[in-house]
Amino acid sequence: MSFCGNSDNSVKLSTLITCPQGCKMQIHLEQIPSHLQNECPYRCIFCLFCKTPTLYINLQKHMEECKAVPRHFTRVEEPTVGEQIKSIKSCQSTGTCDCNQSKEYQKQVKLEKKYNIVEKELSVLQTQLCQKANAFPGTEESKVNYNADNNQPNFSTLEQLVKKIKKVSAFLKNLEDDVSTTKDTIYKKLNEQTTQMKKFTDYVFELLDNANKSMILTLQKQQTELMKHNTHLQHLECKNSHIGVHVWKVKKFSRLQQEVKHGHCQKITSLPFYTNEYGYKLCLEMNPNGDASGEYLSLALCIMRGGYDAILKWPVTYKATFILLDQLEGKQPFEATLHSVPEPKYVNRPTSDKNSALTFLQFFLIEDLHPHYLINDQLFVKAVVTFLNDSDVSCGSMPQVQN
């Protein structure tokens, strides 16, 4: 077995070292290969008869116990490998052996050849290893030189290389420990920050939720107050209307016509008004497209459920005069009178929000609204209602209006 090295820096071959196989024998460095192959009692050999691997120190015991050993084979002394081979040759030449020793001999020869081949390949691998070690960048001390003359290793350089490898390994181990510690610290801080962020997020969401609920409650209160104000305003508007007289301002007349035409609504309704402060509650209804032909503007009067219906007389009889006011200086108003019909759905006390509306289907031609009555897309309708039940003002009676 050969080694790579440099004779200038190599260890002395006469240096005594302990057998690496464990026999505790002190051997010169140059004799190690021969000792490991031929002398060390702890070397591994194969039984020539049963092919079982065993230590040389245990060979005598194995030979005594091995059933494949021939009967005439001497077991008193510890035979060496050479003696076993000679014995097999003797058996083969005399023909006295009753076992297949010739085949075992041939196998042993093959094993020796394979061993020699492996030894040569190992030497080649060691040479290649030295060459590859020299290929690494570094100082001259870190390289392993090869001496072809003596085939010996530069042990001092190898020892330095081993020391450096150990230092690098220790450094890498410390670095790995530091990285692991740093990673644990980072994970710990990250978990702490995540927990704090979650708490902060929950707190912010709680504040937002409370603020949202508070805003919703405030908005609901404001909407309730607004509805109360609107109702009160409508009530004031009804009370402030002239008793039995109401003027209705209709805005965006052309748009209302289109909405009714496309079915978005069937009619438009005015604000309620009273015949007097404690009288009947009424409202006007208009269809901008009028009758089925769409030529006439229609108007209607409807009795609504009011707050004083319990003290008023029912059914009622009334006369309603509708006046389309002229917006030009000529002042040519158009009026038409509508009389009540004695049917319960029109004149009885309302059981729902309002009774059926008594309608004037062909009140005025739509095409004649211009230029006196429809200006800036708005018109004014005046209603004068007279109740004819009796002369009691509390019942809503009004004098007939003459034009």
C-alpha positions as a printed Julia matrix, in Angstrom:
403×3 Matrix{Float64}:
    0.0     0.0     0.0
    1.48    3.35   -1.06
    1.07    6.89    0.27
    1.6    10.36   -1.15
    3.95   12.81    0.51
    7.11   14.88    0.44
   10.45   13.54    1.7
   11.57   17.0     2.86
    8.73   17.53    5.28
    7.8    13.9     6.04
    7.85   12.19    9.43
   10.79    9.87   10.09
   10.05    6.32    9.0
   11.76    4.97   12.13
    9.14    6.59   14.36
    7.34    4.01   16.55
    3.55    4.12   16.57
    0.9     1.88   18.15
   -0.88   -0.63   15.91
   -4.21    0.94   14.79
   -5.88   -2.52   14.88
   -5.66   -2.61   18.69
   -2.92   -5.18   19.35
   -0.92   -2.5    21.27
    2.27   -3.43   19.48
    4.86   -0.66   18.86
    5.87   -0.74   15.19
    8.03    1.38   12.96
    6.03    3.53   10.59
    7.5     1.85    7.53
    6.46   -1.61    8.84
    2.76   -0.77    9.39
    1.49   -2.17    6.05
    3.38   -5.44    6.49
    2.29   -5.74   10.11
   -1.39   -5.13    9.32
   -1.28   -7.68    6.49
    0.84  -10.51    7.92
    1.58  -10.1    11.66
   -1.26   -8.38   13.52
   -3.25  -10.96   15.51
   -6.37   -8.83   14.96
   -6.17   -8.94   11.16
   -9.17  -10.41    9.39
   -8.77  -13.62    7.36
  -11.12  -16.11    5.7
  -11.36  -19.75    6.61
  -10.16  -21.78    3.6
  -12.73  -24.44    4.22
  -15.99  -22.72    5.25
  -15.11  -19.22    3.87
  -16.18  -17.58    7.14
  -14.32  -14.32    8.02
  -12.58  -14.44   11.4
   -9.77  -12.74   13.31
   -6.39  -14.4    13.13
   -6.24  -14.53   16.93
   -9.41  -16.67   16.89
   -8.31  -18.89   13.98
   -7.18  -21.85   16.15
  -10.52  -21.94   17.94
  -12.39  -21.67   14.64
  -10.33  -24.47   13.08
  -11.18  -26.71   16.04
  -14.88  -26.0    15.71
  -15.2   -25.75   11.89
  -16.93  -28.83   10.46
  -15.5   -28.24    7.0
  -11.87  -28.84    8.11
  -10.49  -32.29    6.92
   -9.92  -34.93    9.57
   -6.19  -35.28    8.89
   -5.62  -31.48    9.14
   -3.35  -30.66   12.12
   -4.97  -28.36   14.69
   -2.2   -28.28   17.27
   -0.42  -25.22   15.98
   -1.81  -22.04   14.58
   -1.26  -22.39   10.83
   -0.43  -19.35    8.87
   -2.02  -18.54    5.57
    1.04  -19.88    3.77
    0.95  -23.12    5.78
   -2.75  -23.57    4.94
   -1.97  -23.09    1.24
    0.96  -25.58    1.44
   -1.29  -28.08    3.2
   -3.87  -27.75    0.47
   -1.18  -28.22   -2.22
    0.08  -31.31   -0.39
   -3.4   -32.74   -0.23
   -3.87  -32.06   -3.91
   -0.55  -33.7    -4.91
   -0.95  -36.83   -2.76
   -4.62  -37.24   -3.5
   -5.25  -38.28    0.11
   -7.61  -35.4     0.94
  -11.26  -36.35    1.04
  -12.44  -32.73    0.56
  -12.49  -30.38   -2.33
   -9.29  -28.6    -1.25
   -8.09  -27.85   -4.76
  -11.09  -25.67   -5.37
  -10.52  -23.88   -2.07
   -6.92  -23.24   -3.07
   -8.01  -21.76   -6.35
  -10.48  -19.51   -4.53
   -7.76  -18.39   -2.13
   -5.51  -17.51   -5.06
   -8.32  -15.49   -6.58
   -8.85  -13.7    -3.27
   -5.15  -12.82   -3.1
   -5.3   -11.44   -6.65
   -8.36   -9.36   -5.79
   -6.61   -8.1    -2.67
   -3.61   -7.02   -4.73
   -5.93   -5.27   -7.22
   -7.74   -3.46   -4.4
   -4.41   -2.43   -2.91
   -3.31   -0.94   -6.23
   -6.63    0.88   -6.68
   -6.38    2.26   -3.15
   -2.91    3.58   -3.97
   -4.28    5.26   -7.1
   -7.13    6.8    -5.1
   -4.7     8.14   -2.51
   -2.64    9.74   -5.27
   -5.74   11.33   -6.75
   -6.77   12.55   -3.3
   -3.43   14.27   -2.86
   -3.72   15.9    -6.27
   -7.23   17.15   -5.52
   -6.12   18.48   -2.16
   -3.39   20.46   -3.94
   -6.02   21.91   -6.27
   -7.78   23.81   -3.44
   -6.8    27.51   -3.08
   -4.76   28.41   -0.01
   -1.27   28.79    1.29
    1.52   26.4     0.54
    1.25   24.98    4.05
   -2.31   23.84    3.39
   -1.34   21.76    0.29
   -0.44   18.05    0.26
    2.56   17.4    -1.97
    3.25   14.16   -3.76
    6.74   12.65   -4.05
    6.99   10.0    -6.68
   10.4     8.8    -5.44
    9.47    7.56   -2.01
    5.63    7.47   -2.2
    5.45    8.72    1.39
    2.9    11.13    2.91
    3.76   14.57    4.27
    2.35   13.91    7.73
    3.19   17.34    9.15
    1.2    19.0     6.38
   -1.64   16.53    6.85
   -1.69   17.23   10.57
   -1.86   20.96    9.9
   -4.65   20.37    7.42
   -6.52   18.23    9.93
   -6.11   20.93   12.58
   -7.42   23.56   10.2
  -10.33   21.32    9.27
  -11.1    20.85   12.95
  -10.94   24.62   13.5
  -13.24   25.2    10.55
  -15.59   22.5    11.84
  -15.6    24.11   15.29
  -16.2    27.52   13.72
  -19.05   26.13   11.63
  -20.48   24.44   14.72
  -20.36   27.73   16.66
  -21.81   29.54   13.68
  -24.61   27.0    13.47
  -25.3    27.42   17.19
  -25.32   31.21   16.8
  -27.66   30.98   13.82
  -29.94   28.64   15.73
  -29.95   30.97   18.74
  -30.56   34.0    16.53
  -33.36   32.19   14.73
  -35.0    31.27   18.03
  -34.68   34.88   19.2
  -36.15   36.2    15.97
  -39.04   33.73   16.13
  -39.67   34.68   19.74
  -39.68   38.41   18.97
  -41.82   37.81   15.91
  -44.35   35.89   17.98
  -44.36   38.65   20.59
  -44.85   41.32   17.94
  -47.58   39.24   16.28
  -49.36   38.89   19.62
  -49.05   42.62   20.3
  -50.25   43.44   16.79
  -53.24   41.14   17.22
  -54.12   42.78   20.53
  -53.77   46.23   18.96
  -55.85   45.19   15.95
  -58.56   43.76   18.2
  -58.52   46.97   20.22
  -58.81   49.13   17.08
  -61.63   46.97   15.71
  -63.4    47.2    19.05
  -63.1    51.0    18.98
  -64.34   51.12   15.39
  -67.22   48.82   16.22
  -68.23   50.94   19.21
  -67.91   54.11   17.13
  -69.98   52.54   14.37
  -72.7    51.51   16.82
  -72.68   54.99   18.36
  -72.95   56.6    14.93
  -75.81   54.27   13.99
  -77.68   55.15   17.18
  -77.06   58.86   16.62
  -78.21   58.59   13.0
  -81.34   56.72   14.04
  -82.12   59.39   16.62
  -81.56   62.13   14.05
  -83.75   60.34   11.53
  -86.49   59.99   14.14
  -86.24   63.67   15.02
  -86.27   64.59   11.33
  -89.39   62.52   10.77
  -91.04   64.22   13.73
  -90.1    67.64   12.37
  -91.38   66.74    8.91
  -94.65   65.49   10.35
  -94.99   68.61   12.46
  -94.18   70.79    9.45
  -96.79   69.04    7.34
  -99.29   69.45   10.13
  -98.48   73.16   10.36
  -98.79   73.51    6.6
 -102.2    71.87    6.75
 -103.36   74.1     9.58
 -101.99   77.24    7.96
 -103.86   76.57    4.7
 -106.79   78.83    4.01
 -109.87   77.14    5.37
 -111.44   75.17    2.54
 -109.02   76.67    0.02
 -105.77   75.14   -1.21
 -103.33   76.23   -3.93
 -101.2    73.42   -5.32
  -97.92   74.21   -7.12
  -97.05   71.37   -9.5
  -93.31   71.36  -10.45
  -91.52   69.51  -13.28
  -94.76   68.73  -15.05
  -93.14   67.2   -18.17
  -91.08   64.76  -16.07
  -94.2    63.75  -14.14
  -95.9    63.05  -17.45
  -93.06   60.72  -18.49
  -93.04   58.9   -15.14
  -96.77   58.24  -15.35
  -96.48   57.26  -19.01
  -93.76   54.67  -18.29
  -95.6    53.29  -15.28
  -93.25   54.57  -12.58
  -96.27   56.1   -10.81
 -100.02   56.3   -11.47
 -100.73   59.79  -10.14
  -99.33   62.59   -8.03
 -100.81   63.79   -4.72
 -100.78   67.19   -3.03
 -100.14   67.96    0.62
 -103.19   67.51    2.88
 -105.29   70.53    3.85
 -108.29   71.12    6.16
 -111.64   72.76    5.61
 -111.01   74.59    8.9
 -108.85   74.12   11.97
 -110.98   71.24   13.26
 -112.68   70.22   10.01
 -112.34   67.63    7.3
 -108.94   66.58    5.98
 -108.61   66.62    2.18
 -106.04   66.26   -0.61
 -105.89   66.7    -4.38
 -104.77   64.1    -6.93
 -103.62   64.7   -10.51
 -102.91   62.51  -13.52
 -100.7    64.51  -15.92
 -101.8    62.33  -18.83
 -105.49   62.41  -17.86
 -107.88   60.04  -19.54
 -106.92   56.98  -21.55
 -106.35   59.05  -24.69
 -103.74   61.2   -22.97
 -105.34   64.41  -24.19
 -106.82   65.78  -20.96
 -105.45   66.7   -17.56
 -107.48   65.03  -14.79
 -108.03   66.28  -11.2
 -109.59   64.56   -8.19
 -110.62   65.35   -4.61
 -110.09   62.82   -1.86
 -111.3    62.77    1.77
 -108.55   61.6     4.14
 -108.72   60.22    7.65
 -108.21   63.17    9.98
 -107.74   63.81   13.65
 -111.23   65.24   14.2
 -113.36   62.75   12.25
 -115.04   61.58   15.46
 -116.8    64.96   15.97
 -117.71   65.57   12.34
 -120.89   64.55   10.51
 -120.89   61.64    8.07
 -121.63   61.05    5.24
 -120.82   64.39    3.71
 -122.08   66.46    0.79
 -119.7    68.91   -0.83
 -118.97   70.98   -3.92
 -115.37   71.4    -5.15
 -114.3    74.05   -7.61
 -110.97   73.46   -9.39
 -109.29   76.58  -10.8
 -106.31   76.46  -13.17
 -104.5    79.74  -12.48
 -103.22   81.93  -15.33
  -99.55   82.91  -14.91
  -99.64   85.75  -17.45
 -100.79   89.32  -16.92
 -104.08   88.72  -18.74
 -105.28   86.54  -15.84
 -107.68   84.22  -17.57
 -108.19   81.43  -15.01
 -110.01   78.27  -15.99
 -112.39   76.68  -13.5
 -114.71   73.68  -13.28
 -116.97   72.47  -10.47
 -117.19   68.92   -9.12
 -120.15   67.78   -6.99
 -120.0    64.9    -4.51
 -121.57   61.53   -5.34
 -123.64   59.85   -2.62
 -121.61   56.65   -2.56
 -120.0    55.35    0.66
 -116.55   55.0    -0.87
 -116.53   58.74   -1.58
 -118.44   60.41    1.28
 -118.39   58.07    4.32
 -115.95   58.4     7.18
 -112.58   56.92    6.02
 -111.69   53.51    7.43
 -108.2    53.59    5.86
 -105.8    56.43    5.12
 -108.2    57.91    2.59
 -111.37   57.25    0.64
 -111.61   56.71   -3.09
 -110.95   59.9    -5.04
 -113.81   61.58   -6.94
 -112.16   62.4   -10.29
 -112.73   65.04  -12.96
 -111.36   62.95  -15.89
 -111.38   65.63  -18.59
 -110.56   68.74  -16.64
 -108.44   70.57  -19.24
 -106.82   69.87  -22.63
 -103.11   69.27  -22.18
 -102.2    70.96  -25.44
 -103.92   74.18  -24.24
 -101.81   74.49  -21.1
  -99.37   76.71  -22.99
  -98.8    79.62  -22.81
 -101.03   80.8   -19.94
 -101.05   77.91  -17.46
  -97.79   75.96  -17.93
  -94.7    78.16  -17.67
  -91.18   77.01  -16.69
  -92.58   73.47  -16.54
  -94.86   74.25  -13.58
  -98.54   75.06  -13.07
 -100.82   76.17  -10.2
 -104.13   74.54   -9.26
 -106.5    76.13   -6.75
 -109.22   74.13   -4.99
 -112.19   75.7    -3.19
 -114.28   73.16   -1.26
 -117.7    73.86    0.26
 -119.4    71.35    2.57
 -123.21   71.5     2.46
 -124.13   69.43    5.54
 -125.3    72.48    7.56
 -124.1    75.88    8.67
 -122.05   74.57   11.61
 -118.48   75.8    11.16
 -117.15   73.0    13.36
 -118.44   70.58   10.78
 -116.48   72.28    8.05
 -119.22   74.23    6.24
 -118.0    77.07    4.05
 -119.8    79.77    2.05
 -119.91   79.16   -1.67
 -117.12   80.9    -3.52
 -118.18   82.99   -6.48
 -115.79   83.95   -9.29
